Amino acid sequence: MKQQGRSNNFDFLRFIFALLVVISHSYPLSGNSENAQWIYRLTDGQMNYASLGLNGFFIISGFFIYRSFARSGSAWEFMKKRVLRIFPGLFIVLLLSVLMVPLVYEGNIPLLQNWEWYTYLPYNLSLYGFQGVVSGVFDGNFYHAINGSLWTIRYEFTLYLCIAVFFLFRRNKRTIQLCLLLVSLGMLWGYTFFREVLGPLSIFRLLGYNVLNLGTFFVLGSLLATFELERWVHWGFVLVLLVLLGISVYLDLYDVAKHILFTPLVLMLGFLTLPRVSKFGKWGDSSYGIYIYSFPIQQVLVHYFKPSAIILMLCSVPLSMLFGYLSWHLVEKRALIFKTKSFSKLYGKWLNLV
């Protein structure tokens, strides 16, 4: 069953995955354990909402980032698209976070003498110089980070750089498929058998465990993109994958099987014919905004009101949706006009004056 055009369910799936992260964070940020999550108890600790959301994000990203690579005429064009998708929204949330600090600051030294306040934006904008806290901010909260969601972005961007390497032999699709297959098999092997050894290792603040786990989802998503998975989407395959996933959970083997089963399941769900769901994208893609704004929103709510997990969830979800919607329409969508227009043409007159 081939799904054509842009009629798909991925905007809705990204939205759901973003909300799963918000819901999951409501537990630890309110002082509760993730053990209280319904899905955690149901699967005997094999799943939680945040991991499902992040895994889904990386699967979808891997699939469509490869498609973006295939459509791009050069590595420069490809990376320009990726930078425009990530950094404008990231810069604004970091800027707003810095401006928020005086409202919640309770440090022992004057804020203007707190060097961490000045470094917070540039360090986090660099991705690899991640700075989680500003001393004196949210010190009374259960978690002290201003935005604990941002750690995943450097993994995402690193994977973009890895895909860009394929421009060295982009005309040979078979070679790319073979590389993706070998890399995915190697990462699966490493995750399954050597994560206790490789997991704690770190380079450029990229933890081995996260590289193997999230990276495998991303690479498998890219691999399936090379085989045009949408040509083979059918409800029957989806049901089989759901049954196998359920069996893996029952046998306590989900962690072993999740990359192989969850990846095609998410992508097939994205391409199934669901007319009402496929129209969800008309509201815009607020998932990234929800993801990057939800954590500081929740931290502010905890700072002032100390809510329970359920109350935090009920308050932070609509607020995150609002900020995600505004982020898309006021920042992210507007930044994307640069994808197809050169900077020199847009700012030609200004450049000539300079």
Short mmCIF file of N, CA and C in Angstrom, two decimals, residues 71-142:
data_model
loop_
_atom_site.label_atom_id
_atom_site.label_comp_id
_atom_site.label_asym_id
_atom_site.label_seq_id
_atom_site.Cartn_x
_atom_site.Cartn_y
_atom_site.Cartn_z
N ARG A 71 17.36 14.85 -1.15
CA ARG A 71 16.84 15.97 -1.94
C ARG A 71 17.83 17.13 -2.04
N SER A 72 18.81 17.16 -1.17
CA SER A 72 19.73 18.30 -1.12
C SER A 72 20.80 18.19 -2.19
N GLY A 73 21.15 19.33 -2.76
CA GLY A 73 22.14 19.32 -3.83
C GLY A 73 23.57 19.30 -3.36
N SER A 74 23.79 19.63 -2.09
CA SER A 74 25.15 19.67 -1.56
C SER A 74 25.11 19.52 -0.05
N ALA A 75 26.27 19.25 0.53
CA ALA A 75 26.36 19.14 1.98
C ALA A 75 26.02 20.48 2.63
N TRP A 76 26.42 21.58 1.99
CA TRP A 76 26.11 22.91 2.51
C TRP A 76 24.61 23.13 2.57
N GLU A 77 23.90 22.79 1.50
CA GLU A 77 22.45 22.95 1.47
C GLU A 77 21.78 22.09 2.54
N PHE A 78 22.26 20.86 2.67
CA PHE A 78 21.71 19.93 3.65
C PHE A 78 21.90 20.46 5.07
N MET A 79 23.11 20.89 5.41
CA MET A 79 23.38 21.34 6.76
C MET A 79 22.71 22.69 7.04
N LYS A 80 22.54 23.51 6.01
CA LYS A 80 21.84 24.77 6.21
C LYS A 80 20.40 24.50 6.65
N LYS A 81 19.76 23.52 6.03
CA LYS A 81 18.40 23.15 6.43
C LYS A 81 18.36 22.67 7.87
N ARG A 82 19.34 21.89 8.23
CA ARG A 82 19.37 21.33 9.59
C ARG A 82 19.61 22.42 10.63
N VAL A 83 20.52 23.33 10.32
CA VAL A 83 20.80 24.43 11.25
C VAL A 83 19.57 25.31 11.42
N LEU A 84 18.89 25.60 10.32
CA LEU A 84 17.70 26.45 10.38
C LEU A 84 16.56 25.79 11.13
N ARG A 85 16.55 24.48 11.14
CA ARG A 85 15.47 23.78 11.85
C ARG A 85 15.71 23.75 13.35
N ILE A 86 16.96 23.69 13.76
CA ILE A 86 17.27 23.53 15.19
C ILE A 86 17.54 24.85 15.90
N PHE A 87 18.41 25.67 15.34
CA PHE A 87 19.00 26.76 16.12
C PHE A 87 18.12 27.98 16.35
N PRO A 88 17.28 28.41 15.42
CA PRO A 88 16.44 29.57 15.74
C PRO A 88 15.55 29.35 16.96
N GLY A 89 14.84 28.22 16.98
CA GLY A 89 14.00 27.91 18.14
C GLY A 89 14.81 27.74 19.40
N LEU A 90 15.97 27.09 19.28
CA LEU A 90 16.83 26.88 20.44
C LEU A 90 17.34 28.21 20.99
N PHE A 91 17.75 29.11 20.11
CA PHE A 91 18.26 30.41 20.55
C PHE A 91 17.19 31.18 21.34
N ILE A 92 15.96 31.17 20.84
CA ILE A 92 14.90 31.94 21.50
C ILE A 92 14.57 31.35 22.87
N VAL A 93 14.49 30.03 22.98
CA VAL A 93 14.16 29.44 24.29
C VAL A 93 15.30 29.70 25.28
N LEU A 94 16.54 29.69 24.81
CA LEU A 94 17.67 30.00 25.69
C LEU A 94 17.65 31.47 26.11
N LEU A 95 17.33 32.35 25.15
CA LEU A 95 17.26 33.77 25.46
C LEU A 95 16.16 34.05 26.49
N LEU A 96 14.99 33.45 26.28
CA LEU A 96 13.89 33.64 27.23
C LEU A 96 14.23 33.06 28.60
N SER A 97 14.98 31.96 28.60
CA SER A 97 15.39 31.36 29.87
C SER A 97 16.32 32.29 30.63
N VAL A 98 17.25 32.91 29.91
CA VAL A 98 18.17 33.87 30.54
C VAL A 98 17.40 35.07 31.10
N LEU A 99 16.42 35.54 30.34
CA LEU A 99 15.61 36.68 30.80
C LEU A 99 14.71 36.31 31.97
N MET A 100 14.39 35.02 32.09
CA MET A 100 13.54 34.54 33.18
C MET A 100 14.30 34.45 34.50
N VAL A 101 15.62 34.26 34.41
CA VAL A 101 16.43 33.98 35.60
C VAL A 101 16.23 35.01 36.72
N PRO A 102 16.22 36.33 36.45
CA PRO A 102 16.04 37.29 37.55
C PRO A 102 14.74 37.09 38.33
N LEU A 103 13.73 36.49 37.71
CA LEU A 103 12.44 36.30 38.37
C LEU A 103 12.45 35.15 39.37
N VAL A 104 13.40 34.23 39.21
CA VAL A 104 13.43 33.05 40.08
C VAL A 104 14.77 32.90 40.81
N TYR A 105 15.63 33.90 40.69
CA TYR A 105 16.98 33.79 41.24
C TYR A 105 16.97 33.93 42.76
N GLU A 106 17.64 33.00 43.43
CA GLU A 106 17.74 33.01 44.90
C GLU A 106 19.17 32.72 45.34
N GLY A 107 20.14 33.14 44.56
CA GLY A 107 21.54 32.84 44.85
C GLY A 107 22.11 33.67 45.99
N ASN A 108 23.26 33.26 46.48
CA ASN A 108 23.93 33.94 47.59
C ASN A 108 24.73 35.15 47.13
N ILE A 109 25.02 35.21 45.84
CA ILE A 109 25.76 36.36 45.30
C ILE A 109 24.84 37.12 44.35
N PRO A 110 25.07 38.40 44.15
CA PRO A 110 24.25 39.16 43.20
C PRO A 110 24.27 38.50 41.82
N LEU A 111 23.13 38.52 41.17
CA LEU A 111 23.01 37.85 39.87
C LEU A 111 24.03 38.37 38.87
N LEU A 112 24.27 39.67 38.87
CA LEU A 112 25.20 40.25 37.90
C LEU A 112 26.63 39.77 38.11
N GLN A 113 26.91 39.18 39.27
CA GLN A 113 28.24 38.63 39.54
C GLN A 113 28.30 37.12 39.32
N ASN A 114 27.18 36.56 38.92
CA ASN A 114 27.11 35.11 38.70
C ASN A 114 27.48 34.83 37.25
N TRP A 115 28.69 34.32 37.02
CA TRP A 115 29.19 34.11 35.67
C TRP A 115 28.36 33.08 34.90
N GLU A 116 27.75 32.14 35.61
CA GLU A 116 26.97 31.10 34.95
C GLU A 116 25.77 31.68 34.20
N TRP A 117 25.28 32.82 34.66
CA TRP A 117 24.16 33.46 33.98
C TRP A 117 24.56 33.92 32.58
N TYR A 118 25.80 34.38 32.45
CA TYR A 118 26.29 34.88 31.16
C TYR A 118 26.67 33.75 30.21
N THR A 119 27.10 32.64 30.76
CA THR A 119 27.57 31.53 29.91
C THR A 119 26.45 30.58 29.51
N TYR A 120 25.29 30.69 30.16
CA TYR A 120 24.22 29.72 29.92
C TYR A 120 23.81 29.67 28.46
N LEU A 121 23.57 30.82 27.85
CA LEU A 121 23.11 30.84 26.46
C LEU A 121 24.18 30.37 25.48
N PRO A 122 25.38 30.96 25.49
CA PRO A 122 26.38 30.52 24.49
C PRO A 122 26.81 29.06 24.66
N TYR A 123 26.94 28.59 25.89
CA TYR A 123 27.34 27.20 26.09
C TYR A 123 26.30 26.24 25.53
N ASN A 124 25.04 26.49 25.81
CA ASN A 124 23.99 25.59 25.34
C ASN A 124 23.71 25.74 23.85
N LEU A 125 23.94 26.93 23.33
CA LEU A 125 23.76 27.13 21.89
C LEU A 125 24.83 26.39 21.11
N SER A 126 25.98 26.18 21.73
CA SER A 126 27.06 25.43 21.08
C SER A 126 26.79 23.94 21.04
N LEU A 127 25.77 23.48 21.78
CA LEU A 127 25.35 22.08 21.88
C LEU A 127 26.33 21.23 22.69
N TYR A 128 27.60 21.30 22.36
CA TYR A 128 28.57 20.40 23.00
C TYR A 128 29.17 20.99 24.27
N GLY A 129 28.81 22.23 24.58
CA GLY A 129 29.24 22.83 25.84
C GLY A 129 28.08 22.94 26.80
N PHE A 130 27.27 21.92 26.84
CA PHE A 130 26.01 21.92 27.59
C PHE A 130 26.19 22.38 29.04
N GLN A 131 25.38 23.36 29.44
CA GLN A 131 25.36 23.84 30.82
C GLN A 131 23.94 23.72 31.34
N GLY A 132 23.74 22.85 32.30
CA GLY A 132 22.39 22.58 32.77
C GLY A 132 21.86 23.59 33.77
N VAL A 133 22.73 24.09 34.63
CA VAL A 133 22.25 24.90 35.76
C VAL A 133 22.89 26.28 35.78
N VAL A 134 22.20 27.17 36.45
CA VAL A 134 22.75 28.46 36.89
C VAL A 134 22.58 28.46 38.41
N SER A 135 23.67 28.53 39.13
CA SER A 135 23.61 28.48 40.59
C SER A 135 22.67 29.54 41.13
N GLY A 136 21.77 29.12 42.01
CA GLY A 136 20.80 30.04 42.58
C GLY A 136 19.47 30.01 41.87
N VAL A 137 19.38 29.25 40.79
CA VAL A 137 18.13 29.11 40.04
C VAL A 137 17.60 27.69 40.23
N PHE A 138 16.41 27.59 40.74
CA PHE A 138 15.74 26.30 40.99
C PHE A 138 16.51 25.44 41.98
N ASP A 139 17.28 26.07 42.87
CA ASP A 139 18.01 25.29 43.87
C ASP A 139 17.07 24.57 44.83
N GLY A 140 15.87 25.10 45.00
CA GLY A 140 14.90 24.47 45.89
C GLY A 140 14.02 23.45 45.20
N ASN A 141 14.18 23.30 43.89
CA ASN A 141 13.41 22.29 43.15
C ASN A 141 14.05 20.92 43.32
N PHE A 142 13.32 19.90 42.95
CA PHE A 142 13.85 18.54 43.04
C PHE A 142 14.99 18.34 42.03
#
